Amino acid sequence: MSVYHGPVTWVVAVLLAVLPAVAWGQDALEPETGPALPEAAGQPEAGGAAGAGVGHVRGNDVYVRSGSHQNYYPVTKLNRGDRIEIVGSEYGWLEIKPPAGAHSLIEKTYVDRVSDQSGVVNDVAQVYAGSNLNDRRYAKQVRLSKGSAVEIIGETSDGAFYKIQPPAGATLWIKGDLVDQTGRLADAGQEGSPSGPRIEPVRPGELALPGSPTEAALATQPAGPDAVRPVPRVSPAPRRVDDDQDQMVITAIEAEIAAEAAKPLGERNYEPLIAKLQPLVEGAADETTQLYAQTRIRQLQDHASLVAALREMRDLKEKTFDTADALAAARARIKAEEAIPGSDIVVRGEIHVSSLYSGVAGRPHRWRIVDPNRNATTAYIELPPGSPIDPVQYYGKYVGIRASARRMQQGTTPPLPIFTVQEIVVLDRQAPSQVSASVEVPVALPTEAVAEPPATQPATQTE
């Protein structure tokens, strides 16, 4: 790598800013299992008990899910008699406040951590339903505005999300026919009691078909005046061929995403995968699959943009290094020139201090010769060892320099001459130039860093 730091400093800064985003991108593209396709497409169930209220779970190991369909991932389990707060209902599913032990997820990049257990949202951010049973996290709950406080209770295993206490407005779902809303369980003192008949919950990707364990468990529940009877189910339609085909496509695409994510970042190509997902958005067999495809496409588009930006920066960095190396080679070809000793004045102007060559920290001690008409540096001067000449005595005066040697300053564009002082002569500013015709007239040096001049120096110092 070239040692010329100036031209590429900003490139390094941009890379440092982007690398954390790259690290996030690596996590976000870890293959995930697509949402299970609906097992049936029959008529929707009649809505359960409507409205808000309180209910009690009628069985053990009943799933609480991230959405109002049994193909949404489960987040936790409840047992017979557990109390839930109902806020709404939809097609036989009850929308409930998150029970104790449930949590939500928020991307860590959107949270400024204040303490071990608290943070503040730094931008508008989406909150997702977290699960105690698996690593899925695509189900959205609420959006938090900038400045919202969150209570942090942990983080995901991949380090990409914080686990937080569910914020206001976050809800989960439970099947309506597994909940007693009559109050009979509580009145009978059975709240929290596991002694009742076990109701087998529906597993992800399964439907409670006639004759299934769930139906059998409901059928064997003892009858009585206080018995809670399940809501009759609508018989599901047979599984559709389109559902199987969509699931096969999702599985294949996720495998390709995993293979692409294993490549070096600059070699990844997500455009073919986006093209394969697009048909699912436009013609998937169910709404859940369409939602999955839309979300995955947005993720891949974001990462494709990141890859393109990194490629552009890599090309720019290589071009910058090539240019710096070419300039270095050109400078190396410029040979130092020795001035022929003589009595002619080789340069004239005012003597100013050089903040760059101050004689400290191992740097040589030099002064600048400044053309007062242009306020531009035209040359540097330095003293030979043991010289009695003191350039400070000539501050503020118009002088001419007689030199015993000359060489060219490297590292400036164009290079400037450095004269070894033989004599400093005070001149009349109006006198005609006596600069030797053999001496090349220097040009302005790029402005150096500002430095405080000595008390005897004119206040018009530009460095």
Short mmCIF file of C-alpha atoms in Angstrom, two decimals:
data_model
loop_
_atom_site.label_atom_id
_atom_site.label_comp_id
_atom_site.label_asym_id
_atom_site.label_seq_id
_atom_site.Cartn_x
_atom_site.Cartn_y
_atom_site.Cartn_z
CA MET A 1 0.00 0.00 0.00
CA SER A 2 1.23 3.49 -0.75
CA VAL A 3 2.46 5.63 2.08
CA TYR A 4 0.80 8.75 0.70
CA HIS A 5 -1.91 9.21 3.32
CA GLY A 6 -3.30 12.58 2.22
CA PRO A 7 -5.17 11.59 -0.97
CA VAL A 8 -6.77 8.51 0.58
CA THR A 9 -7.58 9.59 4.14
CA TRP A 10 -11.22 10.25 3.26
CA VAL A 11 -11.49 6.83 1.59
CA VAL A 12 -10.33 5.13 4.78
CA ALA A 13 -12.80 7.22 6.80
CA VAL A 14 -15.70 6.14 4.58
CA LEU A 15 -14.64 2.50 4.82
CA LEU A 16 -14.56 2.72 8.61
CA ALA A 17 -18.06 4.20 8.56
CA VAL A 18 -19.38 1.48 6.26
CA LEU A 19 -17.78 -1.59 7.89
CA PRO A 20 -20.27 -1.65 10.81
CA ALA A 21 -23.08 -1.53 8.30
CA VAL A 22 -21.43 -4.43 6.46
CA ALA A 23 -21.30 -6.39 9.69
CA TRP A 24 -25.04 -5.83 10.11
CA GLY A 25 -25.68 -6.84 6.51
CA GLN A 26 -23.87 -10.15 7.12
CA ASP A 27 -26.28 -10.97 9.96
CA ALA A 28 -29.41 -9.86 8.15
CA LEU A 29 -28.69 -12.17 5.21
CA GLU A 30 -28.35 -15.34 7.30
CA PRO A 31 -30.75 -17.84 5.72
CA GLU A 32 -34.07 -18.06 7.39
CA THR A 33 -36.91 -20.44 6.94
CA GLY A 34 -39.68 -18.85 4.95
CA PRO A 35 -43.13 -18.72 6.49
CA ALA A 36 -44.98 -22.00 6.29
CA LEU A 37 -47.64 -21.87 3.63
CA PRO A 38 -51.26 -22.12 4.66
CA GLU A 39 -52.48 -25.65 4.81
CA ALA A 40 -55.96 -24.74 3.70
CA ALA A 41 -57.78 -22.07 1.85
CA GLY A 42 -61.31 -22.75 2.97
CA GLN A 43 -63.82 -20.31 4.31
CA PRO A 44 -62.55 -18.19 7.24
CA GLU A 45 -63.72 -19.20 10.66
CA ALA A 46 -66.42 -17.24 12.34
CA GLY A 47 -64.91 -14.57 14.52
CA GLY A 48 -64.53 -15.49 18.18
CA ALA A 49 -65.84 -13.42 21.03
CA ALA A 50 -65.44 -9.82 19.95
CA GLY A 51 -64.15 -6.88 21.88
CA ALA A 52 -61.82 -6.36 24.79
CA GLY A 53 -61.92 -8.26 28.01
CA VAL A 54 -60.26 -10.94 30.10
CA GLY A 55 -59.96 -14.62 29.32
CA HIS A 56 -58.39 -17.78 30.71
CA VAL A 57 -56.57 -20.46 28.77
CA ARG A 58 -58.50 -23.73 28.58
CA GLY A 59 -55.61 -26.15 27.99
CA ASN A 60 -51.92 -26.75 28.54
CA ASP A 61 -49.02 -25.90 26.20
CA VAL A 62 -51.22 -23.59 24.15
CA TYR A 63 -49.25 -21.54 21.65
CA VAL A 64 -49.32 -17.75 21.64
CA ARG A 65 -48.43 -16.66 18.11
CA SER A 66 -47.02 -13.61 16.36
CA GLY A 67 -50.01 -13.23 14.04
CA SER A 68 -53.64 -14.19 13.52
CA HIS A 69 -52.94 -17.44 11.70
CA GLN A 70 -51.46 -20.74 12.82
CA ASN A 71 -48.67 -20.38 10.24
CA TYR A 72 -47.26 -17.39 12.11
CA TYR A 73 -44.42 -18.48 14.36
CA PRO A 74 -45.20 -19.20 18.04
CA VAL A 75 -43.59 -16.93 20.62
CA THR A 76 -44.45 -18.66 23.91
CA LYS A 77 -46.80 -21.18 25.54
CA LEU A 78 -49.56 -20.78 28.14
CA ASN A 79 -51.24 -23.34 30.37
CA ARG A 80 -54.74 -23.99 31.66
CA GLY A 81 -56.08 -21.15 33.76
CA ASP A 82 -53.47 -18.58 32.67
CA ARG A 83 -55.07 -15.14 32.53
CA ILE A 84 -54.87 -13.07 29.33
CA GLU A 85 -56.01 -9.54 28.44
CA ILE A 86 -57.94 -9.44 25.18
CA VAL A 87 -57.90 -6.29 23.04
CA GLY A 88 -59.61 -7.54 19.88
CA SER A 89 -60.48 -10.49 17.65
CA GLU A 90 -60.19 -11.55 14.02
CA TYR A 91 -61.53 -14.67 12.27
CA GLY A 92 -61.53 -16.80 15.38
CA TRP A 93 -58.24 -15.45 16.76
CA LEU A 94 -57.95 -13.23 19.83
CA GLU A 95 -55.54 -10.30 19.87
CA ILE A 96 -54.00 -10.09 23.35
CA LYS A 97 -51.51 -8.07 25.30
CA PRO A 98 -48.14 -9.86 25.55
CA PRO A 99 -48.23 -12.20 28.58
CA ALA A 100 -45.48 -12.31 31.19
CA GLY A 101 -42.24 -13.65 29.77
CA ALA A 102 -42.91 -12.46 26.22
CA HIS A 103 -40.53 -10.00 24.58
CA SER A 104 -40.19 -7.87 21.48
CA LEU A 105 -37.19 -7.22 19.20
CA ILE A 106 -35.65 -4.05 17.76
CA GLU A 107 -32.53 -3.70 15.62
CA LYS A 108 -29.56 -2.61 17.71
CA THR A 109 -28.54 0.06 15.19
CA TYR A 110 -31.72 1.99 16.04
CA VAL A 111 -31.03 2.12 19.79
CA ASP A 112 -28.56 4.26 21.72
CA ARG A 113 -27.90 2.35 24.91
CA VAL A 114 -28.16 4.49 28.05
CA SER A 115 -27.53 1.75 30.62
CA ASP A 116 -27.50 -2.04 30.83
CA GLN A 117 -31.29 -2.12 30.89
CA SER A 118 -32.40 0.99 29.03
CA GLY A 119 -31.97 2.67 25.68
CA VAL A 120 -33.36 5.46 23.49
CA VAL A 121 -34.51 5.01 19.89
CA ASN A 122 -32.39 7.20 17.59
CA ASP A 123 -34.73 7.09 14.56
CA VAL A 124 -38.13 5.76 13.54
CA ALA A 125 -37.79 2.00 14.12
CA GLN A 126 -39.88 -1.15 13.65
CA VAL A 127 -40.51 -3.49 16.58
CA TYR A 128 -40.94 -7.20 15.88
CA ALA A 129 -42.44 -10.06 17.87
CA GLY A 130 -39.70 -12.02 19.63
CA SER A 131 -40.00 -15.75 20.28
CA ASN A 132 -38.86 -17.89 23.19
CA LEU A 133 -39.25 -20.98 20.98
CA ASN A 134 -37.36 -20.20 17.75
CA ASP A 135 -35.28 -17.52 16.01
CA ARG A 136 -37.94 -16.16 13.66
CA ARG A 137 -38.61 -12.43 13.82
CA TYR A 138 -40.45 -11.22 10.73
CA ALA A 139 -43.80 -10.38 12.39
CA LYS A 140 -44.14 -6.62 12.91
CA GLN A 141 -45.79 -5.19 16.01
CA VAL A 142 -45.44 -1.40 16.31
CA ARG A 143 -43.23 1.44 15.09
CA LEU A 144 -41.42 3.58 17.65
CA SER A 145 -40.64 7.22 17.05
CA LYS A 146 -37.27 8.84 17.63
CA GLY A 147 -36.65 9.47 21.32
CA SER A 148 -38.81 6.58 22.55
CA ALA A 149 -37.43 4.79 25.61
CA VAL A 150 -37.06 1.00 25.60
CA GLU A 151 -36.31 -1.45 28.40
CA ILE A 152 -33.55 -3.83 27.30
CA ILE A 153 -33.67 -7.38 28.67
CA GLY A 154 -31.12 -9.07 26.40
CA GLU A 155 -30.12 -9.56 22.78
CA THR A 156 -30.45 -12.20 20.07
CA SER A 157 -27.82 -14.89 19.62
CA ASP A 158 -26.50 -13.26 16.45
CA GLY A 159 -26.13 -9.89 18.19
CA ALA A 160 -28.28 -8.03 15.64
CA PHE A 161 -31.34 -7.25 17.79
CA TYR A 162 -32.07 -6.17 21.35
CA LYS A 163 -34.71 -8.09 23.28
CA ILE A 164 -36.98 -5.49 24.90
CA GLN A 165 -40.08 -5.41 27.05
CA PRO A 166 -43.04 -5.19 24.64
CA PRO A 167 -43.82 -1.48 24.15
CA ALA A 168 -47.29 0.01 24.31
CA GLY A 169 -49.41 -1.16 21.40
CA ALA A 170 -47.54 -4.44 20.88
CA THR A 171 -49.90 -7.42 20.72
CA LEU A 172 -49.86 -11.18 20.13
CA TRP A 173 -52.50 -13.73 19.12
CA ILE A 174 -54.11 -16.89 20.48
CA LYS A 175 -56.76 -19.19 19.02
CA GLY A 176 -60.17 -18.11 20.28
CA ASP A 177 -61.59 -21.58 20.96
CA LEU A 178 -58.71 -22.27 23.39
CA VAL A 179 -59.77 -19.39 25.64
CA ASP A 180 -62.62 -19.21 28.14
CA GLN A 181 -64.17 -15.74 28.25
CA THR A 182 -67.13 -16.67 30.45
CA GLY A 183 -65.21 -16.43 33.71
CA ARG A 184 -66.18 -19.97 34.71
CA LEU A 185 -62.59 -21.16 35.02
CA ALA A 186 -61.77 -18.32 37.39
CA ASP A 187 -65.06 -18.67 39.32
CA ALA A 188 -64.49 -22.39 39.79
CA GLY A 189 -61.09 -21.72 41.32
CA GLN A 190 -59.36 -23.54 38.50
CA GLU A 191 -57.13 -20.68 37.42
CA GLY A 192 -53.62 -22.00 37.04
CA SER A 193 -54.75 -25.63 37.64
CA PRO A 194 -53.35 -28.20 35.20
CA SER A 195 -55.83 -30.91 36.26
CA GLY A 196 -58.20 -30.48 33.34
CA PRO A 197 -58.07 -32.46 30.11
CA ARG A 198 -55.03 -31.64 27.95
CA ILE A 199 -55.84 -29.76 24.76
CA GLU A 200 -53.10 -30.40 22.22
CA PRO A 201 -52.20 -27.10 20.51
CA VAL A 202 -51.75 -26.87 16.78
CA ARG A 203 -48.07 -27.03 15.81
CA PRO A 204 -46.58 -24.70 13.18
CA GLY A 205 -47.46 -25.88 9.71
CA GLU A 206 -50.22 -28.23 10.97
CA LEU A 207 -53.98 -27.95 10.81
CA ALA A 208 -56.40 -29.54 13.25
CA LEU A 209 -58.08 -31.94 10.84
CA PRO A 210 -61.07 -34.07 11.83
CA GLY A 211 -59.81 -37.00 13.87
CA SER A 212 -56.60 -35.22 14.87
CA PRO A 213 -55.34 -35.30 18.52
CA THR A 214 -56.69 -31.80 19.04
CA GLU A 215 -60.16 -32.74 17.93
CA ALA A 216 -59.99 -35.95 19.96
CA ALA A 217 -58.96 -34.06 23.08
CA LEU A 218 -61.85 -31.67 22.68
CA ALA A 219 -64.24 -34.52 22.10
CA THR A 220 -63.18 -36.33 25.27
CA GLN A 221 -63.71 -33.29 27.50
CA PRO A 222 -66.35 -34.24 30.10
CA ALA A 223 -69.73 -32.71 29.68
CA GLY A 224 -71.49 -30.95 32.50
CA PRO A 225 -73.40 -27.83 33.35
CA ASP A 226 -70.20 -25.85 33.57
CA ALA A 227 -68.37 -27.56 30.76
CA VAL A 228 -66.77 -25.27 28.24
CA ARG A 229 -67.47 -26.50 24.75
CA PRO A 230 -65.19 -25.64 21.84
CA VAL A 231 -66.39 -23.59 18.93
CA PRO A 232 -67.05 -25.95 16.00
CA ARG A 233 -64.38 -25.75 13.31
CA VAL A 234 -65.05 -25.23 9.64
CA SER A 235 -63.70 -28.22 7.75
CA PRO A 236 -60.61 -27.16 5.82
CA ALA A 237 -60.28 -27.46 2.09
CA PRO A 238 -57.71 -29.91 0.72
CA ARG A 239 -54.13 -28.65 0.49
CA ARG A 240 -53.53 -26.91 -2.84
CA VAL A 241 -50.76 -27.82 -5.26
CA ASP A 242 -49.80 -24.14 -5.57
CA ASP A 243 -48.93 -24.04 -1.86
CA ASP A 244 -46.46 -26.90 -2.24
CA GLN A 245 -44.87 -25.25 -5.26
CA ASP A 246 -44.45 -21.92 -3.44
CA GLN A 247 -42.87 -23.68 -0.46
CA MET A 248 -40.39 -25.45 -2.76
CA VAL A 249 -39.47 -22.14 -4.40
CA ILE A 250 -38.90 -20.48 -1.01
CA THR A 251 -36.71 -23.34 0.20
CA ALA A 252 -34.59 -23.21 -2.96
CA ILE A 253 -34.21 -19.41 -2.82
CA GLU A 254 -33.16 -19.47 0.83
CA ALA A 255 -30.46 -22.03 -0.04
CA GLU A 256 -29.19 -19.72 -2.80
CA ILE A 257 -29.19 -16.74 -0.41
CA ALA A 258 -27.10 -18.75 2.04
CA ALA A 259 -24.62 -19.65 -0.69
CA GLU A 260 -24.38 -16.04 -1.87
CA ALA A 261 -23.88 -14.72 1.68
CA ALA A 262 -20.91 -17.07 2.10
CA LYS A 263 -19.02 -15.30 -0.71
CA PRO A 264 -16.77 -12.26 -0.12
CA LEU A 265 -18.90 -9.13 0.07
CA GLY A 266 -17.62 -7.62 -3.17
CA GLU A 267 -18.44 -10.78 -5.16
CA ARG A 268 -22.08 -11.17 -4.15
CA ASN A 269 -24.83 -10.78 -6.72
CA TYR A 270 -28.40 -10.61 -5.43
CA GLU A 271 -30.17 -9.49 -8.60
CA PRO A 272 -31.01 -13.04 -9.83
CA LEU A 273 -32.48 -13.88 -6.41
CA ILE A 274 -34.63 -10.74 -6.42
CA ALA A 275 -35.94 -11.77 -9.85
CA LYS A 276 -36.87 -15.22 -8.49
CA LEU A 277 -38.75 -13.72 -5.53
CA GLN A 278 -40.77 -11.27 -7.64
CA PRO A 279 -43.30 -13.87 -8.90
CA LEU A 280 -44.18 -14.71 -5.28
CA VAL A 281 -45.10 -11.06 -4.66
CA GLU A 282 -47.36 -10.96 -7.67
CA GLY A 283 -48.91 -14.43 -7.64
CA ALA A 284 -48.29 -16.36 -4.43
CA ALA A 285 -51.03 -18.66 -3.20
CA ASP A 286 -51.54 -16.76 0.07
CA GLU A 287 -50.95 -13.37 1.66
CA THR A 288 -48.33 -14.64 4.14
CA THR A 289 -46.06 -15.83 1.32
CA GLN A 290 -46.48 -12.52 -0.49
CA LEU A 291 -45.48 -10.63 2.67
CA TYR A 292 -42.42 -12.86 3.08
CA ALA A 293 -41.34 -12.24 -0.53
CA GLN A 294 -41.79 -8.46 -0.25
CA THR A 295 -39.69 -8.31 2.93
CA ARG A 296 -36.93 -10.50 1.50
CA ILE A 297 -36.76 -8.43 -1.69
CA ARG A 298 -36.29 -5.22 0.33
CA GLN A 299 -33.47 -6.86 2.31
CA LEU A 300 -31.70 -8.08 -0.82
CA GLN A 301 -32.08 -4.71 -2.56
CA ASP A 302 -30.50 -2.95 0.43
CA HIS A 303 -27.57 -5.35 0.39
CA ALA A 304 -27.16 -5.09 -3.37
CA SER A 305 -26.85 -1.30 -2.98
CA LEU A 306 -24.26 -1.79 -0.25
CA VAL A 307 -22.22 -4.16 -2.42
CA ALA A 308 -22.31 -1.68 -5.32
CA ALA A 309 -21.13 1.16 -3.04
CA LEU A 310 -18.25 -0.91 -1.68
CA ARG A 311 -17.18 -1.90 -5.19
CA GLU A 312 -17.15 1.75 -6.23
CA MET A 313 -15.06 2.72 -3.19
CA ARG A 314 -12.65 -0.14 -3.86
CA ASP A 315 -12.16 1.00 -7.46
CA LEU A 316 -11.71 4.60 -6.35
CA LYS A 317 -9.17 3.56 -3.71
CA GLU A 318 -7.15 1.57 -6.26
CA LYS A 319 -7.23 4.50 -8.69
CA THR A 320 -6.08 6.88 -5.93
CA PHE A 321 -3.17 4.63 -5.00
CA ASP A 322 -2.17 4.27 -8.65
CA THR A 323 -2.19 8.05 -9.07
CA ALA A 324 -0.16 8.56 -5.88
CA ASP A 325 2.39 5.98 -7.01
CA ALA A 326 2.72 7.65 -10.41
CA LEU A 327 3.30 11.04 -8.76
CA ALA A 328 5.90 9.52 -6.45
CA ALA A 329 7.74 8.01 -9.41
CA ALA A 330 7.69 11.35 -11.22
CA ARG A 331 9.07 13.16 -8.17
CA ALA A 332 11.83 10.59 -7.81
CA ARG A 333 13.02 11.51 -11.28
CA ILE A 334 13.55 15.14 -10.30
CA LYS A 335 17.21 15.44 -9.32
CA ALA A 336 18.44 17.90 -6.76
CA GLU A 337 20.32 20.80 -8.36
CA GLU A 338 23.37 22.46 -6.89
CA ALA A 339 23.56 26.23 -7.31
CA ILE A 340 26.79 27.72 -8.58
CA PRO A 341 28.22 30.00 -5.88
CA GLY A 342 28.26 33.63 -6.89
CA SER A 343 27.50 37.13 -5.78
CA ASP A 344 24.11 37.47 -7.53
CA ILE A 345 20.92 37.65 -5.50
CA VAL A 346 18.99 34.47 -6.21
CA VAL A 347 15.68 35.40 -4.59
CA ARG A 348 14.12 38.43 -2.94
CA GLY A 349 11.16 39.10 -0.68
CA GLU A 350 10.27 39.10 3.02
CA ILE A 351 11.50 36.50 5.50
CA HIS A 352 8.68 34.67 7.32
CA VAL A 353 8.79 31.75 9.73
CA SER A 354 7.80 28.29 8.50
CA SER A 355 5.42 26.44 10.79
CA LEU A 356 6.19 23.23 8.93
CA TYR A 357 10.00 23.46 9.21
CA SER A 358 10.32 24.82 12.74
CA GLY A 359 13.45 22.92 13.72
CA VAL A 360 11.71 20.85 16.39
CA ALA A 361 10.75 17.17 16.55
CA GLY A 362 13.56 16.25 14.16
CA ARG A 363 12.45 18.65 11.39
CA PRO A 364 14.97 20.95 9.65
CA HIS A 365 14.93 24.65 10.51
CA ARG A 366 13.94 26.77 7.49
CA TRP A 367 12.35 30.14 6.72
CA ARG A 368 10.04 31.13 3.89
CA ILE A 369 10.75 33.86 1.36
CA VAL A 370 7.40 35.52 0.61
CA ASP A 371 6.63 37.79 -2.35
CA PRO A 372 4.76 40.67 -0.63
CA ASN A 373 2.92 41.57 -3.83
CA ARG A 374 1.33 38.14 -4.13
CA ASN A 375 1.61 37.07 -0.49
CA ALA A 376 2.95 33.77 -1.81
CA THR A 377 5.91 31.64 -0.76
CA THR A 378 8.53 31.55 -3.52
CA ALA A 379 11.41 29.70 -1.82
CA TYR A 380 12.82 28.34 1.43
CA ILE A 381 16.14 29.31 3.02
CA GLU A 382 18.27 27.49 5.59
CA LEU A 383 21.57 28.26 7.31
CA PRO A 384 24.75 26.23 6.93
CA PRO A 385 26.19 24.75 10.14
CA GLY A 386 27.95 27.35 12.27
CA SER A 387 26.53 30.34 10.34
CA PRO A 388 26.37 33.59 12.38
CA ILE A 389 23.46 34.92 10.29
CA ASP A 390 20.19 35.45 12.18
CA PRO A 391 17.18 35.67 9.80
CA VAL A 392 14.95 36.87 12.68
CA GLN A 393 16.71 40.25 12.56
CA TYR A 394 15.34 40.76 9.04
CA TYR A 395 11.65 40.21 9.80
CA GLY A 396 9.52 42.93 8.24
CA LYS A 397 12.26 44.00 5.80
CA TYR A 398 12.54 43.52 2.06
CA VAL A 399 15.71 41.46 1.51
CA GLY A 400 17.73 39.67 -1.11
CA ILE A 401 19.38 36.28 -0.61
CA ARG A 402 22.81 35.29 -1.85
CA ALA A 403 23.19 31.53 -1.71
CA SER A 404 26.01 29.02 -1.66
CA ALA A 405 23.85 26.10 -2.79
CA ARG A 406 20.42 25.24 -4.04
CA ARG A 407 18.32 22.09 -4.15
CA MET A 408 14.68 21.42 -4.90
CA GLN A 409 12.04 20.80 -2.24
CA GLN A 410 10.31 17.44 -2.81
CA GLY A 411 6.70 16.77 -1.84
CA THR A 412 5.26 20.03 -3.22
CA THR A 413 3.56 20.67 -6.53
CA PRO A 414 5.58 22.06 -8.23
CA PRO A 415 8.80 21.63 -6.22
CA LEU A 416 10.26 24.79 -4.58
CA PRO A 417 13.95 25.73 -4.30
CA ILE A 418 15.76 25.57 -0.96
CA PHE A 419 18.69 28.00 -0.77
CA THR A 420 21.61 27.67 1.64
CA VAL A 421 22.14 31.25 2.83
CA GLN A 422 25.48 32.90 2.20
CA GLU A 423 24.35 36.46 2.84
CA ILE A 424 21.15 38.41 3.53
CA VAL A 425 20.99 41.92 2.07
CA VAL A 426 18.38 44.59 2.87
CA LEU A 427 16.99 45.97 -0.42
CA ASP A 428 14.93 48.92 -1.57
CA ARG A 429 11.45 47.67 -2.47
CA GLN A 430 11.42 49.98 -5.50
CA ALA A 431 14.79 48.90 -6.88
CA PRO A 432 14.84 46.94 -10.17
CA SER A 433 15.24 43.17 -9.95
CA GLN A 434 18.77 41.80 -9.81
CA VAL A 435 17.77 38.15 -9.82
CA SER A 436 20.14 36.10 -11.98
CA ALA A 437 18.67 35.03 -15.28
CA SER A 438 19.98 31.53 -14.64
CA VAL A 439 17.77 31.09 -11.58
CA GLU A 440 14.31 29.75 -12.23
CA VAL A 441 11.62 32.05 -10.83
CA PRO A 442 9.82 29.99 -8.15
CA VAL A 443 6.04 29.73 -7.90
CA ALA A 444 3.71 29.79 -4.92
CA LEU A 445 3.77 27.00 -2.35
CA PRO A 446 0.45 25.61 -1.11
CA THR A 447 -0.53 27.32 2.15
CA GLU A 448 0.98 25.70 5.25
CA ALA A 449 -0.71 25.19 8.61
CA VAL A 450 -1.27 28.39 10.60
CA ALA A 451 1.38 29.10 13.25
CA GLU A 452 1.69 31.96 15.75
CA PRO A 453 4.61 34.25 14.64
CA PRO A 454 7.22 35.63 17.04
CA ALA A 455 6.52 39.03 18.60
CA THR A 456 8.97 40.69 16.17
CA GLN A 457 7.21 39.31 13.09
CA PRO A 458 4.73 41.45 11.07
CA ALA A 459 1.06 40.78 11.81
CA THR A 460 0.38 40.04 8.09
CA GLN A 461 1.80 36.49 8.40
CA THR A 462 -0.40 34.11 6.36
CA GLU A 463 0.70 30.80 7.81
#
